[in-house]
Tab-separated table of C-alpha atoms and ligand atoms in Angstrom:
chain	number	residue	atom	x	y	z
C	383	UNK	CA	-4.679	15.863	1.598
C	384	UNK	CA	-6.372	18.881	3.448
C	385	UNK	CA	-4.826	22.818	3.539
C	386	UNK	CA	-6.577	25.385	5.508
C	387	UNK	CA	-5.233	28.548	5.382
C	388	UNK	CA	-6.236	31.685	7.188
C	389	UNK	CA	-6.666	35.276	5.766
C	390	UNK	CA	-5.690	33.990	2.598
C	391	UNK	CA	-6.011	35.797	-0.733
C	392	UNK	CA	-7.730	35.078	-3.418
C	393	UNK	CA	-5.841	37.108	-6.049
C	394	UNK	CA	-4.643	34.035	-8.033
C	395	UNK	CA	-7.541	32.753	-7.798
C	396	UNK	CA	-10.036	34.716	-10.180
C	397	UNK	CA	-9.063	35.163	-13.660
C	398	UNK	CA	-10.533	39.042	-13.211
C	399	UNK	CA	-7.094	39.481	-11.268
C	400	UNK	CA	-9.716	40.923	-8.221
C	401	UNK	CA	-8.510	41.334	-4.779
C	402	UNK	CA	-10.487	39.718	-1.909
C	403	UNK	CA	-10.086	37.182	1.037
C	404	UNK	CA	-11.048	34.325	2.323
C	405	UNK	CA	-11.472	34.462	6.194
C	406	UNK	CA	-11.289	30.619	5.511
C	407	UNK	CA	-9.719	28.707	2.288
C	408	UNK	CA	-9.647	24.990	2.287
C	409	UNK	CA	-8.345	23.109	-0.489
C	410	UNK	CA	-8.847	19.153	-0.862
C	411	UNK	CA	-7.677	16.342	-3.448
C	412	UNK	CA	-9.884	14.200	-1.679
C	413	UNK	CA	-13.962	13.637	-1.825
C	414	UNK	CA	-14.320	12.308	1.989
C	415	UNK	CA	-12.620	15.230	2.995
C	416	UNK	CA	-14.506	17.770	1.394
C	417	UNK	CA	-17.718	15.962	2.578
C	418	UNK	CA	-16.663	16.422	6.436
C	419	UNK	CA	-15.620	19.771	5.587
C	420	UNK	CA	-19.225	20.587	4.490
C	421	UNK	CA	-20.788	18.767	7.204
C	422	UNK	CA	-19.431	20.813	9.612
C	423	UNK	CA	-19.040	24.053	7.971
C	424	UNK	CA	-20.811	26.903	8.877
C	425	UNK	CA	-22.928	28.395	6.186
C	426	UNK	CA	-22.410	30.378	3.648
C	427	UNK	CA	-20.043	28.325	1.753
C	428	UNK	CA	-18.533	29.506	-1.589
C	429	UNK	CA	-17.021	26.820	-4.002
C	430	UNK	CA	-14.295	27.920	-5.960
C	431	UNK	CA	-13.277	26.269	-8.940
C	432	UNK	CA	-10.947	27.658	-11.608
C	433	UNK	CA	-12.474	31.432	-11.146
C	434	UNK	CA	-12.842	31.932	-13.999
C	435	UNK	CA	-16.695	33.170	-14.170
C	436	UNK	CA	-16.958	35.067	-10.816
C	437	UNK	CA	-16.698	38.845	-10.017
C	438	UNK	CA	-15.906	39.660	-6.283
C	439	UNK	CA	-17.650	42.488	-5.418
C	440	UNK	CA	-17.462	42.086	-1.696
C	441	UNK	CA	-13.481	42.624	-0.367
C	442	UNK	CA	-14.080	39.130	2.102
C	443	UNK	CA	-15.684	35.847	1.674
C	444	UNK	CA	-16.366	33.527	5.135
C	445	UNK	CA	-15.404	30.422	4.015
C	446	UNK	CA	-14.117	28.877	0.249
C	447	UNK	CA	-13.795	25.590	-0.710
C	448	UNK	CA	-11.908	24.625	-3.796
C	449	UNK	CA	-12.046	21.135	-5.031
C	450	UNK	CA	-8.674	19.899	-6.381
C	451	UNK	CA	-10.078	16.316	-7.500
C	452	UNK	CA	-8.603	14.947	-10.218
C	453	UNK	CA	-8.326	12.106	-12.636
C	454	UNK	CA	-10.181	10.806	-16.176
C	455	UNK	CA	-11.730	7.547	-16.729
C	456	UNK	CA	-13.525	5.701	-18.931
C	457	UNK	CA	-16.420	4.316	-17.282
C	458	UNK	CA	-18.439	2.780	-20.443
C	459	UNK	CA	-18.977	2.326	-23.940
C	460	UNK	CA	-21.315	1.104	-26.450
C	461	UNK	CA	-20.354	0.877	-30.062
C	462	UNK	CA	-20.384	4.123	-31.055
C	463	UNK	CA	-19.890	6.247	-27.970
C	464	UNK	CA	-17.633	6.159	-24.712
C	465	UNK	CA	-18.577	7.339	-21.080
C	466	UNK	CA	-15.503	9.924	-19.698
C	467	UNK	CA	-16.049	10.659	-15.758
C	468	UNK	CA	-13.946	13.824	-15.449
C	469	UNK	CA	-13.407	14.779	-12.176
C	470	UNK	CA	-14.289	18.614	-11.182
C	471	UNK	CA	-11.030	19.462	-10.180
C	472	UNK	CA	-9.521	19.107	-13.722
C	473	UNK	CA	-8.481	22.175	-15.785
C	474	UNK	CA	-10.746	21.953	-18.513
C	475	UNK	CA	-8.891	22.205	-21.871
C	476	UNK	CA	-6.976	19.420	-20.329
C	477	UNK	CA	-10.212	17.095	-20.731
C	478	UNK	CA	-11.085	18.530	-24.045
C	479	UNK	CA	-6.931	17.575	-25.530
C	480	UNK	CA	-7.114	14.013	-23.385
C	481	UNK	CA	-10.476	13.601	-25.758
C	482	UNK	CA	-9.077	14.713	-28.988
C	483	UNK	CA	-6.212	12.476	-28.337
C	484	UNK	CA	-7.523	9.689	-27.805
C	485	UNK	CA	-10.124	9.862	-30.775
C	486	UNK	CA	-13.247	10.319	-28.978
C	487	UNK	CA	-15.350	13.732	-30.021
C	488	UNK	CA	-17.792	16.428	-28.807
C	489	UNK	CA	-15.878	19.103	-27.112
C	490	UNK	CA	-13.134	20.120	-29.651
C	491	UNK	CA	-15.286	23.094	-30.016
C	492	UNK	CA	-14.937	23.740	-26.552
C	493	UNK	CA	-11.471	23.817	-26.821
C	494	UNK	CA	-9.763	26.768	-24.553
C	495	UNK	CA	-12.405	27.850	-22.722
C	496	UNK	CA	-10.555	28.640	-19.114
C	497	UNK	CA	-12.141	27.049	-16.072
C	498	UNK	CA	-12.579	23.553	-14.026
C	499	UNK	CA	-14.062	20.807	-15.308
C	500	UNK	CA	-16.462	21.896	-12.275
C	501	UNK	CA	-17.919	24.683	-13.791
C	502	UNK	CA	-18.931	23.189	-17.051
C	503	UNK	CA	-22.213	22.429	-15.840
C	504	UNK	CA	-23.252	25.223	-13.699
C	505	UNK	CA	-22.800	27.622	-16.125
C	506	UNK	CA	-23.263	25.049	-19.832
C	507	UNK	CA	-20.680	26.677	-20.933
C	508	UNK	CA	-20.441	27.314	-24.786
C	509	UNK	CA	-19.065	28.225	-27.559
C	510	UNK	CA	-18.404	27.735	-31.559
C	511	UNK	CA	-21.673	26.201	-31.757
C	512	UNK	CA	-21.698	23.659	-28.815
C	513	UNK	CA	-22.528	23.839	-25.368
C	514	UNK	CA	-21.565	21.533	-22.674
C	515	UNK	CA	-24.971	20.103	-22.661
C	516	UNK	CA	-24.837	18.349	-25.974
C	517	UNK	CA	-22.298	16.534	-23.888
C	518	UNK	CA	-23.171	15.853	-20.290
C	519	UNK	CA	-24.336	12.309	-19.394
C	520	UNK	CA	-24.498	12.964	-15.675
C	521	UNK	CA	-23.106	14.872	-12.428
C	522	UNK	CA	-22.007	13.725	-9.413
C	523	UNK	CA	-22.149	16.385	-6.477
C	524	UNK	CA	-22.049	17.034	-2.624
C	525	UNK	CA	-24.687	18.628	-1.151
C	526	UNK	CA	-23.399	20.981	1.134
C	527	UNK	CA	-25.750	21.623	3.670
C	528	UNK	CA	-25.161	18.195	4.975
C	529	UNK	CA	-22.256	16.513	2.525
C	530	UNK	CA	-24.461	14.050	0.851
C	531	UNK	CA	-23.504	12.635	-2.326
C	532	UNK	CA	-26.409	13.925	-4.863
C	533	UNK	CA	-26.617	12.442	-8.249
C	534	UNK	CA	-28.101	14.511	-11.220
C	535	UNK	CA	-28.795	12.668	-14.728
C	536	UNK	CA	-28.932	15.599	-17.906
C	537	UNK	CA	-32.454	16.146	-17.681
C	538	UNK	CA	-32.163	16.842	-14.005
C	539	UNK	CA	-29.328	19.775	-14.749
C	540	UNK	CA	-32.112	21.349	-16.215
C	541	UNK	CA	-29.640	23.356	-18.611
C	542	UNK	CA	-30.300	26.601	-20.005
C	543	UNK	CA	-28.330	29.179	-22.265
C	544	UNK	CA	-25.866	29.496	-19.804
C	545	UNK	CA	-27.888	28.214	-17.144
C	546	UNK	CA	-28.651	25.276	-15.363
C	547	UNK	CA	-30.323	23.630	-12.154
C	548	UNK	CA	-27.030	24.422	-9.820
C	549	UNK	CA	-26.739	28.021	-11.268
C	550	UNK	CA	-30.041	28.635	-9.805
C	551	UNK	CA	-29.404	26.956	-6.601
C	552	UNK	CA	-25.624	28.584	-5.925
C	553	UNK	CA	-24.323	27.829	-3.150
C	554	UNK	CA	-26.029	24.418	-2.438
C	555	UNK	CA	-24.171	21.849	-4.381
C	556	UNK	CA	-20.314	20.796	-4.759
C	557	UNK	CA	-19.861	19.333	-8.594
C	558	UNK	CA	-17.635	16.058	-7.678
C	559	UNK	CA	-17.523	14.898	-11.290
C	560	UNK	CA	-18.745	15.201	-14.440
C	561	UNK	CA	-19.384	12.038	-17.073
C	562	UNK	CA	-19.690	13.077	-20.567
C	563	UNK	CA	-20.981	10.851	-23.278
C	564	UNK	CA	-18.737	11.214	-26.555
C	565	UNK	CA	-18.438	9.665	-29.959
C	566	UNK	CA	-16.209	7.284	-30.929
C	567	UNK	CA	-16.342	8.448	-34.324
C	568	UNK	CA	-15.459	12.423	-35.555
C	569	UNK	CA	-19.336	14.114	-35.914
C	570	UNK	CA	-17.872	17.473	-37.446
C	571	UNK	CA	-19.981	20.659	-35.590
C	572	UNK	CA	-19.827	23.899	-38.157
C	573	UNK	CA	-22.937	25.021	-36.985
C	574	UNK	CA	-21.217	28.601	-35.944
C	575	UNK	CA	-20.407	30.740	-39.175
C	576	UNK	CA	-16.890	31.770	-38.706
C	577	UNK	CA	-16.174	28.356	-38.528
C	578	UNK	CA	-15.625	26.702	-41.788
C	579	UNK	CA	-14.079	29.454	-43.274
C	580	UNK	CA	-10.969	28.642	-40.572
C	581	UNK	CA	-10.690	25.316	-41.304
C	582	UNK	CA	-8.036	24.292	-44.237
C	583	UNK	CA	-9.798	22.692	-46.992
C	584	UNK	CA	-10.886	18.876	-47.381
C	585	UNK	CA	-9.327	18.499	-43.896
C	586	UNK	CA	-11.829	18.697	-41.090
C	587	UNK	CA	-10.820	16.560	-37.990
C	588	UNK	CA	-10.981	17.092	-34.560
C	589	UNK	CA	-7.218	18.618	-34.591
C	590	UNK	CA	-7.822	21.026	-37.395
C	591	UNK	CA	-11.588	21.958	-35.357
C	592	UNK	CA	-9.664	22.418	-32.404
C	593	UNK	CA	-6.583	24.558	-34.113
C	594	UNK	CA	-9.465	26.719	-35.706
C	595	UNK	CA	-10.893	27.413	-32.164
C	596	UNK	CA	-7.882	28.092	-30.689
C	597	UNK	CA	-7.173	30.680	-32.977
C	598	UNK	CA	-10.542	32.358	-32.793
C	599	UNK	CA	-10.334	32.321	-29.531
C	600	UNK	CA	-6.446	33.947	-29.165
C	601	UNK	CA	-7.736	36.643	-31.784
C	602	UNK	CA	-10.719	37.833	-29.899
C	603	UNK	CA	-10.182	36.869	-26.425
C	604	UNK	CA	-7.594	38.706	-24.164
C	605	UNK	CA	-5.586	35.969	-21.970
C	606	UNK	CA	-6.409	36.356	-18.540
C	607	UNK	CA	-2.332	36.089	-16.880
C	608	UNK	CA	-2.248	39.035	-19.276
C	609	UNK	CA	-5.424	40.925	-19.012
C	610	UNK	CA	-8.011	40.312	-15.992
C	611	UNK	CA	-11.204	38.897	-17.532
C	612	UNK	CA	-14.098	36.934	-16.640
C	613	UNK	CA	-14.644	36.255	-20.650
C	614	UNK	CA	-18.389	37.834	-21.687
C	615	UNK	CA	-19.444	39.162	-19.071
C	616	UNK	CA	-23.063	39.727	-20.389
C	617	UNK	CA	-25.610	37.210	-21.827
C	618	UNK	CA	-26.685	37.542	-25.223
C	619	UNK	CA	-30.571	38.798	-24.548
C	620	UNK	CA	-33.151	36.978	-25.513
C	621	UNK	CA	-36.315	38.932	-26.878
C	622	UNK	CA	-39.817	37.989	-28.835
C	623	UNK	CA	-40.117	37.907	-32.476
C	624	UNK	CA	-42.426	41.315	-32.079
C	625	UNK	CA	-39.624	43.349	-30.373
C	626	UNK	CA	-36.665	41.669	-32.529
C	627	UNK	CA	-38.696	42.745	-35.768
C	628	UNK	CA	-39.704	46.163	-34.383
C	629	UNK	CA	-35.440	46.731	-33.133
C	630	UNK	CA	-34.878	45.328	-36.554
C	631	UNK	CA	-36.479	47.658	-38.833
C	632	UNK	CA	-35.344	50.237	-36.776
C	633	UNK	CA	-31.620	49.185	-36.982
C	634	UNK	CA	-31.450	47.323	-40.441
C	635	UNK	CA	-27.685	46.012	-39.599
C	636	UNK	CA	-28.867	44.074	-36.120
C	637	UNK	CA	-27.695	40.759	-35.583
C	638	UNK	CA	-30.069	38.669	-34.928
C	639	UNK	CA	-30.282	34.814	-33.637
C	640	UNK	CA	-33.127	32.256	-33.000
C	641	UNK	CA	-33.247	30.881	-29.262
C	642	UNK	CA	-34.857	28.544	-27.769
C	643	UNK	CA	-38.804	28.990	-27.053
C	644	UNK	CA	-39.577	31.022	-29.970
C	645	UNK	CA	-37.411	34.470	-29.186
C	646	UNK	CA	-34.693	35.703	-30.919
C	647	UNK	CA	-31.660	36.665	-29.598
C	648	UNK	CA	-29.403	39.598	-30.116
C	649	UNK	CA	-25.668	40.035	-30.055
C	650	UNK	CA	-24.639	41.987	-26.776
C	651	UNK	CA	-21.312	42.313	-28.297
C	652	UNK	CA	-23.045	44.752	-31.019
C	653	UNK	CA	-25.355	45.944	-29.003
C	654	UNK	CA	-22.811	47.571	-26.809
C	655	UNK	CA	-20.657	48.364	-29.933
C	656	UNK	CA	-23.496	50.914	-30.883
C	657	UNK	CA	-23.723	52.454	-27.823
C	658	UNK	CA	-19.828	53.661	-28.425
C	659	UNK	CA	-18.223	51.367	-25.478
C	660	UNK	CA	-15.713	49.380	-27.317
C	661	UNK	CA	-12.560	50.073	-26.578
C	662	UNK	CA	-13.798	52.137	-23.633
C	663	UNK	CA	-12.957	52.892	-19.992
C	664	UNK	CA	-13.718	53.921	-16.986
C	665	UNK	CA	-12.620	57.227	-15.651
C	666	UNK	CA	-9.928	55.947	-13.911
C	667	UNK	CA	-9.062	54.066	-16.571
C	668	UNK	CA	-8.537	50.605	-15.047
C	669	UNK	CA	-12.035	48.882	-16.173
C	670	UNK	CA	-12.673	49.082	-19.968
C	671	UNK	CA	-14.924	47.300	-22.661
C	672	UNK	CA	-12.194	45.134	-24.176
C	673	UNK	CA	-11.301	46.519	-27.982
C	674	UNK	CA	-11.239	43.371	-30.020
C	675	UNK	CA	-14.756	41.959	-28.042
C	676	UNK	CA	-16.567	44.728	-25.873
C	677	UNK	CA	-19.239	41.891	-24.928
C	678	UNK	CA	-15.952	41.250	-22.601
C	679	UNK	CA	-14.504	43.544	-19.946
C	680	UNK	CA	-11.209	44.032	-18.340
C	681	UNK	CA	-9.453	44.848	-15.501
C	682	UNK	CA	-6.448	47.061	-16.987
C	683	UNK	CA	-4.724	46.610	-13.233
C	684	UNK	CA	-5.875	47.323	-9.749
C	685	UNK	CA	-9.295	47.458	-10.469
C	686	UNK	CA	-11.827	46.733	-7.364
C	687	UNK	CA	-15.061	44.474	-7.847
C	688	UNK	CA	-16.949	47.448	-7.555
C	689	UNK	CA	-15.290	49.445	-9.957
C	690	UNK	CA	-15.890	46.454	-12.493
C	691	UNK	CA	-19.656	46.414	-11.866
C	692	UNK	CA	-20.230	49.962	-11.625
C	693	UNK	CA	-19.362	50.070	-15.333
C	694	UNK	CA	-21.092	47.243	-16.047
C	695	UNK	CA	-24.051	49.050	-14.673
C	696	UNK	CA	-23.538	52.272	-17.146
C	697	UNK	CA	-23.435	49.906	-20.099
C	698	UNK	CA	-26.230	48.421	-19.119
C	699	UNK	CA	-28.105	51.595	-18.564
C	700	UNK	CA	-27.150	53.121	-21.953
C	701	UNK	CA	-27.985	49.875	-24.100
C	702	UNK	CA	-31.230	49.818	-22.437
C	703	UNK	CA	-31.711	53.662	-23.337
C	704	UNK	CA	-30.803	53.288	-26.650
C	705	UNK	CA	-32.545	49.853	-27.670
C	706	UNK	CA	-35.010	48.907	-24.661
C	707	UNK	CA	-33.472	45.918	-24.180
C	708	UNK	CA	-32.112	45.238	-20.537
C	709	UNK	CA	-29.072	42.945	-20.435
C	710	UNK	CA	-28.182	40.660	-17.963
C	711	UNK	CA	-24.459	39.295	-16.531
C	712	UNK	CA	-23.399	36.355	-17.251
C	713	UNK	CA	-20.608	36.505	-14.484
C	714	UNK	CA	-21.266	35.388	-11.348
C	715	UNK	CA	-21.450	38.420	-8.570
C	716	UNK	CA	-19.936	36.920	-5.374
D	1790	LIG	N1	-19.896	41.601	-32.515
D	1790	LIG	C1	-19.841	42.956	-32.659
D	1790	LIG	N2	-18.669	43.571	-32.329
D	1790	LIG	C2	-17.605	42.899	-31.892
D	1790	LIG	C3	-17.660	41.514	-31.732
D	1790	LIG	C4	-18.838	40.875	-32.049
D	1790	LIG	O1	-20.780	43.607	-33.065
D	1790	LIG	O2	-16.606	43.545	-31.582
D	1790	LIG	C5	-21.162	40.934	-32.854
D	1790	LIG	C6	-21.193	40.481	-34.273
D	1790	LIG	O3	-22.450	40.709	-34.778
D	1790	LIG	C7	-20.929	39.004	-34.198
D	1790	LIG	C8	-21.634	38.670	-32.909
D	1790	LIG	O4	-21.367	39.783	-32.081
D	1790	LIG	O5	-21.456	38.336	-35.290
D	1790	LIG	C9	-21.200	37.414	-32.259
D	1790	LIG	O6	-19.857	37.534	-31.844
D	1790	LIG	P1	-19.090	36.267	-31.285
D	1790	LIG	O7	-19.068	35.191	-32.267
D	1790	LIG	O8	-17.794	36.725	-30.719
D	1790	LIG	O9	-20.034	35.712	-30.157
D	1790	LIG	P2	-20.723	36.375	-28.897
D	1790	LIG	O10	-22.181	36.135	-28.991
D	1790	LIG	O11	-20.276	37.768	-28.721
D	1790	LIG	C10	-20.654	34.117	-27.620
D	1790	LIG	C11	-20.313	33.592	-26.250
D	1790	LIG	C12	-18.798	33.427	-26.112
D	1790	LIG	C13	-18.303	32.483	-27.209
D	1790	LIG	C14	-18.695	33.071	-28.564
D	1790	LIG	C15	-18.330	32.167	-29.722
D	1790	LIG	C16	-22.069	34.425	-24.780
D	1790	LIG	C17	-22.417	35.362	-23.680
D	1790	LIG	N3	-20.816	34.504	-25.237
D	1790	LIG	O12	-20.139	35.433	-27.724
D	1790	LIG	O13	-18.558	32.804	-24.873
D	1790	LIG	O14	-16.908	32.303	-27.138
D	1790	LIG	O15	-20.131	33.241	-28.604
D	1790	LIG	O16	-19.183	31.087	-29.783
D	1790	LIG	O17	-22.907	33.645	-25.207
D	1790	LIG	C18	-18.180	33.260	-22.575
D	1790	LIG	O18	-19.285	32.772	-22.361
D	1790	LIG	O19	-17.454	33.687	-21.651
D	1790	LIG	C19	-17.712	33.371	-23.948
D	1790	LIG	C20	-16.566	33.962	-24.267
């Protein structure tokens, strides 16, 4: 079933809690209608999922689509692991509890991360020591310059630390579905440090991973119906060994990870800790660097797109005074 609506906000639908409008909002359960939708739309298009990594920075947007497909199938197995098609249109924490539920594992340390199913691969979304790639067989998409379907296999995705292949091309793809390959049998991650020591002892499962999550998450995150958020809003940056050794010996207490390629990367969230931000706001005091997590920020009520980035912009400025090291969003400026 189709709804357009005209001149229709889009307040409840960013998790920032930003107001802006679409000229044109069309919402579809259905895949044939979204692909006539896209034939004849005119361009730009912006896909909306659950909002949940955007900033609007501009008050109006031409035309949004948001997939509502639904529904979670097994589409395979061998002996030891199980194909799950989710499609885009699911809320993703549903997927990840369906999973635990039903035995099969590799996202329980994804558990609570708000969103679509949709979203999972544009942005390989993370945390607790897994990232959505670990997991993603496949995608399934629309293109929408001309509503084709467009198959992508993992390698295709071309994921990245919270990057991939449609994260570079925004704009030009609509995720359909998703197909995840999972285990059949519990392969415990504890890769991330806080982990283990929030897990009750001798019992690691996929329920007690998923518990320990949850309450990481609840402690450090602020809950979006509560608090307008876009979770971090900057990328950990990634630097080379020289300037992570030179940073290091300068600041003894530095966090500091390995990445992919040979760099190192640093913690934003301490980075902008140094530079006095946490807990911080803006002058009109309705932006601020959240107190528990400053890597995230938050709209205390009312706040405009702008307002948001123009203090992302000063911590951004002063962490590149203070360290050299430029940071980049993670959110996506729409
Ligand atoms: N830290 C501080 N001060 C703080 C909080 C953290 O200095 O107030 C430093 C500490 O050194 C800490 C380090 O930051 O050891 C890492 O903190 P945390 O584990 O919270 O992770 P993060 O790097 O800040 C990333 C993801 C989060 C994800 C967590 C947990 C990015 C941009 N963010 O944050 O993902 O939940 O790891 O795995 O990679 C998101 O992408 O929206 C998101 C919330």
């Amino acid at each position: 079933m189709i709804h357009i609506r005209k001149k229709y906000s889009l307040l409840s639908h960013n998790t920032f809690g930003i107001s802006a409008t679409a000229d044109t909002f069309v919402v579809s359960d259905n895949m044939n209608e979204l692909r006539d939708t896209l034939r004849t739309a005119a361009m730009p298009v912006l896909v909306l999922g659950g909002g949940s990594n955007l900033l609007f920075v501009s008050d109006t947007c031409p035309l949004v689509v948001h997939p509502a497909l639904k529904g979670i199938e097994l589409t395979g197995e061998d002996s030891e692991t199980v194909l799950v098609r989710a499609c885009s249109g699911e809320v993703w924490d549903d997927l990840v509890t369906w999973s635990i539920a039903r035995n099969y594992s590799g996202l329980e340390n994804l558990s609570l991360i708000p969103g679509n199913v949709g979203a999972c691969p544009v942005q390989n979304i993370g945390a607790y020591g897994a990232e959505a790639q670990d997991v993603i067989e496949s995608v399934e998409t629309l293109h929408i310059a001309d509503g084709k379907q467009q198959p992508f296999s993992k390698q295709e995705c071309r994921f990245g630390y919270r990057d991939s292949f449609f994260k570079q091309n925004r704009g030009k793809y609509l995720i359909v579905s998703v197909t995840f390959r999972l285990s059949k049998t519990f392969v415990p991650n504890l890769a991330y440090s806080g982990l283990k020591s929030m897990l009750p002892n001798g019992n690691i499962s996929m329920a007690t991973v998923r518990e320990a999550v949850v309450k990481m998450r609840r402690q450090k995150l602020p809950d979006h119906p509560l608090l307008g958020n876009a979770g971090s809003f900057f990328k950990n940056p990634a630097v080379s060994s020289q300037q992570a050794e030179a940073l290091k010996s300068e600041y003894p207490a530095l966090p500091l990870y390995t990445a992919a390629g040979g760099l190192n990367k640093l913690s934003a969230a301490w980075l902008i800790e140094q530079c006095g931000w946490k807990g911080k706001r803006n002058k009109q005091g309705n932006v601020g660097a959240y107190d528990r997590q400053p890597l995230i920020l938050v709209n205390y009520g009312g706040a405009s797109g702008k307002e948001v980035l123009d203090f992302a912009s000063e911590i951004i400025r002063s962490v590149e005074e203070k360290f050299g090291v430029r940071m980049e969003p993670e959110v996506n400026m729409i």
